[in-house]
XYZ file of N, CA and C in Angstrom:
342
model
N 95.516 117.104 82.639
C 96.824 116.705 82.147
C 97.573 116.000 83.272
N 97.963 114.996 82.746
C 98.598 113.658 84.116
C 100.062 114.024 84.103
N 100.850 114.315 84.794
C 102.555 114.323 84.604
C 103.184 112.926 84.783
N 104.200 112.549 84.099
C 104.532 111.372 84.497
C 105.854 111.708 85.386
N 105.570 110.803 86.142
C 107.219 110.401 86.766
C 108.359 110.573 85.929
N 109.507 111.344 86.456
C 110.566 111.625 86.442
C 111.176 110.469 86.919
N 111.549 109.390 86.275
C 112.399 108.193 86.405
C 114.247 108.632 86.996
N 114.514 109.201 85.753
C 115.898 110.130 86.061
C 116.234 110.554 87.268
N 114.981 111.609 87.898
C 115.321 112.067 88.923
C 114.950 111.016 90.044
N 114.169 110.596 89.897
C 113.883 109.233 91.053
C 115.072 108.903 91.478
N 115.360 107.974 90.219
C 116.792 107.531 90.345
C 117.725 108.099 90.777
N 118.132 109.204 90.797
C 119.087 110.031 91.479
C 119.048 110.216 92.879
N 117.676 110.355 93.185
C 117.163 110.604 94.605
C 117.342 109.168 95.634
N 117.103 108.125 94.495
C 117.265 107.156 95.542
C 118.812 106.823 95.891
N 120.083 106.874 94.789
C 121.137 106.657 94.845
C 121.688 107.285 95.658
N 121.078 108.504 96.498
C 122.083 108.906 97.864
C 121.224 108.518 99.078
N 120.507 107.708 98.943
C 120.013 107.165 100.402
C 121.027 105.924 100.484
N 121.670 105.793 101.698
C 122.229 104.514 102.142
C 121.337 103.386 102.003
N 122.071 101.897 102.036
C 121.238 100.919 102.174
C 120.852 100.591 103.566
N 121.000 100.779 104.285
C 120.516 101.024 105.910
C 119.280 101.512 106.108
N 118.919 103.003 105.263
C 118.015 103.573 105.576
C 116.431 102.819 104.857
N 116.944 102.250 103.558
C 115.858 101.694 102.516
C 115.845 100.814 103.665
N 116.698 99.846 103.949
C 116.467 98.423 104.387
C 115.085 98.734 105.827
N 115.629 99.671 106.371
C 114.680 100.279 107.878
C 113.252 101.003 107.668
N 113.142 101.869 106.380
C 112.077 101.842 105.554
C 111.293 100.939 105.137
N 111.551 100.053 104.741
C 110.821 99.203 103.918
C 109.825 98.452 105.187
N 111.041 97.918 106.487
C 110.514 97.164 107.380
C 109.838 98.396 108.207
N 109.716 99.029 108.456
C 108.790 100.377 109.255
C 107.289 100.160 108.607
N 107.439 100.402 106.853
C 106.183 99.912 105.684
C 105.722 98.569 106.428
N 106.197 98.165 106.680
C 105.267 96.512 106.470
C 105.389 96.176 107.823
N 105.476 96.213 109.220
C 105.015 97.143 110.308
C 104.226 97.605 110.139
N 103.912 98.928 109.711
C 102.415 100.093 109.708
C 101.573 98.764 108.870
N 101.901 98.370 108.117
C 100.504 97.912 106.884
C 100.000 96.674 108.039
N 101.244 95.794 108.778
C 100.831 94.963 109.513
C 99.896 94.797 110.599
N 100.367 96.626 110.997
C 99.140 97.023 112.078
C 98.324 96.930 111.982
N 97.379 97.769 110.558
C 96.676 98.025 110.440
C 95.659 96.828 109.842
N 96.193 95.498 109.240
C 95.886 94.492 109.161
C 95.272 93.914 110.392
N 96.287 93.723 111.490
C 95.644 93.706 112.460
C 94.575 93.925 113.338
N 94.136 95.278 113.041
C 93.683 95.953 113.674
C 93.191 96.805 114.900
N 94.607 96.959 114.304
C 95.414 97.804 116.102
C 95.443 99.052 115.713
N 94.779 99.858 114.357
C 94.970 101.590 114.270
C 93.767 101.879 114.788
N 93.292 102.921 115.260
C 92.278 103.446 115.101
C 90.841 103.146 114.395
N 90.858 103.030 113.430
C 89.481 102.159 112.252
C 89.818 100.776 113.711
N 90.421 100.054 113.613
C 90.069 98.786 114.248
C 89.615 98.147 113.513
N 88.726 97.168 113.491
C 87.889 96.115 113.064
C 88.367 96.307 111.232
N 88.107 97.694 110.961
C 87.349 98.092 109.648
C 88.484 97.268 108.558
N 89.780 97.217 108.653
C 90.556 96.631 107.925
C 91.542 95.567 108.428
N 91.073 94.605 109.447
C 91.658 93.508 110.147
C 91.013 92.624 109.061
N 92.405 92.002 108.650
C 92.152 90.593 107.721
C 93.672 90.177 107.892
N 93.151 89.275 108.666
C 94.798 88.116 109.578
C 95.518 87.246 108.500
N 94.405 87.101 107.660
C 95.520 86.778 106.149
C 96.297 87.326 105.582
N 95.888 88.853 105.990
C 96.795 89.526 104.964
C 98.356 90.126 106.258
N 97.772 90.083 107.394
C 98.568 90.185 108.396
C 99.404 89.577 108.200
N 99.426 87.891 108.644
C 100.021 87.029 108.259
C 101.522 87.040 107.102
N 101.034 87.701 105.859
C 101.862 87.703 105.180
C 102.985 88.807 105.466
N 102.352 89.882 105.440
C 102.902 90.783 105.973
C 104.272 90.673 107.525
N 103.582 90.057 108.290
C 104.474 89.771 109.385
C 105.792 88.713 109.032
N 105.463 87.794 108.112
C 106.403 86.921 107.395
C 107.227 87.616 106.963
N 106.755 88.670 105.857
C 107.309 89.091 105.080
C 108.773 89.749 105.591
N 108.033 90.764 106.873
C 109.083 91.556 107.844
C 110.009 90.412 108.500
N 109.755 89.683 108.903
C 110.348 88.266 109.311
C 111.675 88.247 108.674
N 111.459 88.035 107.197
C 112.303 87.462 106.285
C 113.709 88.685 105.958
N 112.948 89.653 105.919
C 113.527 90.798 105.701
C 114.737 91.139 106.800
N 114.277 91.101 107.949
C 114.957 91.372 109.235
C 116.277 90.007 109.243
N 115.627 89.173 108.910
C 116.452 87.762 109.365
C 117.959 88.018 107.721
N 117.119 88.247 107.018
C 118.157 88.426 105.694
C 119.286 89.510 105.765
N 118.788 90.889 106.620
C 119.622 91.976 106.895
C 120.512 92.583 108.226
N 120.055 91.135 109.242
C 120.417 91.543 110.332
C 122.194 91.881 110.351
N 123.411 91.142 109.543
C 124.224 91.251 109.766
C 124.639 92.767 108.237
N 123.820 93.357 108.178
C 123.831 94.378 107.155
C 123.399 95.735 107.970
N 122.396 95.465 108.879
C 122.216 96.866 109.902
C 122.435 96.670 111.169
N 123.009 97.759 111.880
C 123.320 97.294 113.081
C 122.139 97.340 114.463
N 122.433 96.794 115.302
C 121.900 96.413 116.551
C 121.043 97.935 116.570
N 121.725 99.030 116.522
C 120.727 99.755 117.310
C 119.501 100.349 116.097
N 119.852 99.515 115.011
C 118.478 100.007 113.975
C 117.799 98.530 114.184
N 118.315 97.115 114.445
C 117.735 95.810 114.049
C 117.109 95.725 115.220
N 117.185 95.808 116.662
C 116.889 95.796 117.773
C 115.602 96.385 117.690
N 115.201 97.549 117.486
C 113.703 98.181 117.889
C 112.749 97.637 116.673
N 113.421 96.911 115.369
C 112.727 96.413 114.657
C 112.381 94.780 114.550
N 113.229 94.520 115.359
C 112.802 92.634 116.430
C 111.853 93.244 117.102
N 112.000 93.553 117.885
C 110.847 94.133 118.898
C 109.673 94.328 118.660
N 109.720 95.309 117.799
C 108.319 95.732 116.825
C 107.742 94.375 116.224
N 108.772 93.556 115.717
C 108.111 92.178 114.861
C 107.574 91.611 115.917
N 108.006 91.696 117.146
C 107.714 90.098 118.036
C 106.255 90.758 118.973
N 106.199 92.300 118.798
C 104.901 92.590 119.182
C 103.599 92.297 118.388
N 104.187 92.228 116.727
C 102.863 91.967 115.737
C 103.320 90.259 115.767
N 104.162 89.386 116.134
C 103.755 88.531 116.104
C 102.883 87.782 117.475
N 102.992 88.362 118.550
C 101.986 88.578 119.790
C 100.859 89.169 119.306
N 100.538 89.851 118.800
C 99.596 90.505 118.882
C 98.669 89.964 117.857
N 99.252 88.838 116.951
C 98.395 87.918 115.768
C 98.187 86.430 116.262
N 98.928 86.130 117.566
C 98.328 84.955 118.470
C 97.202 85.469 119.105
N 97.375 86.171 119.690
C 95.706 87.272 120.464
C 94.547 87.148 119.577
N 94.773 87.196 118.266
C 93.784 87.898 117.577
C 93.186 87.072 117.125
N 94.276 85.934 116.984
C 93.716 84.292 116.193
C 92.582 83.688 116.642
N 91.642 83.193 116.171
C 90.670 82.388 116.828
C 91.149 81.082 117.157
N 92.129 80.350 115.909
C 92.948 79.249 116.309
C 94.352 79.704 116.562
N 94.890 79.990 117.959
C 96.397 80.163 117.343
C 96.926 78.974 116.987
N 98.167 79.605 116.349
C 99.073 78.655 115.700
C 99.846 78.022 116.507
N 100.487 77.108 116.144
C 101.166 75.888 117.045
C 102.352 76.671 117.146
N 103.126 77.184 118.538
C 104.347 77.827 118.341
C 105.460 77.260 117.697
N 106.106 78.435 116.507
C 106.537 78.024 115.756
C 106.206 77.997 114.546
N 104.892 77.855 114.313
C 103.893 78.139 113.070
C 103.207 79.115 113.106
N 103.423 80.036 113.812
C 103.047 81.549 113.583
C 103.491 81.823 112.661
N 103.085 83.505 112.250
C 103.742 84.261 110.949
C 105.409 84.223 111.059
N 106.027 83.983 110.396
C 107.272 84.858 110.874
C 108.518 83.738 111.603
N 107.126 83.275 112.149
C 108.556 81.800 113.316
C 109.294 80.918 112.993
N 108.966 81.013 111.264
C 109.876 80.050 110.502
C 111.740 80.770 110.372
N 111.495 82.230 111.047
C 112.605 83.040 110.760
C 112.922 83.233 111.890
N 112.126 83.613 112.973
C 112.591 84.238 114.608
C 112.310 82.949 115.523
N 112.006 81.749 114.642
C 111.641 80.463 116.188
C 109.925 80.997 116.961
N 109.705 80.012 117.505
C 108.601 80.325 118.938
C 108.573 81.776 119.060
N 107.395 82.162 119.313
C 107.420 83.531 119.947
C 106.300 83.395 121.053
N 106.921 83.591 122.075
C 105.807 83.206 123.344
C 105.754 84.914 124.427
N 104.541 84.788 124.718
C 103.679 86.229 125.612
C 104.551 86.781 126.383
């Protein structure tokens, strides 16, 4: 017997989280998934696909650049940081890197150089 989701209560549960905390969630999510795209967890190799990195790092890109004047410095700060390490860390990995600037992401943060 399968239970379904409680929509109701979902909903309730999510309506007392601030938008700060979703917004820092979401980008933490796509971070970890980016890592592991990478293949910078542990497995290594086993689930590195730079395509899917790629998107992923954009994605956080877009996110960060859309919310920066919505969260403040000391939540947006360690999550630049974090971006500009997976976007270093997907020039490394590249067989061609990208022309700076045409990295993941640099259409939102500019150049990202070592």
């Amino acid at each position: 017997m399968s239970e379904s989701p409680d929509f109701n209560e979902m909903t309730r549960d999510i309506a007392e989280v601030p938008a700060v905390e979703v917004i820092v969630t979401v980008a933490v999510n796509l971070m970890s998934a980016a890592a592991v795209k990478l293949g910078l967890t542990e497995e290594g190799a086993k689930y590195k696909d730079l395509d899917e990195a790629r998107k992923l790092i954009t994605a956080l890109a877009g996110l960060l650049d859309a919310s920066t004047t919505e969260i403040s410095s000391f939540h947006a700060a360690p999550l630049r940081d974090g971006l500009k390490s997976l976007q270093l860390a997907f020039r490394e990995s590249s067989l061609v890197p990208d022309e700076p600037g045409q990295g993941p992401g640099e259409k939102y943060t500019g150049p990202v150089y070592g």
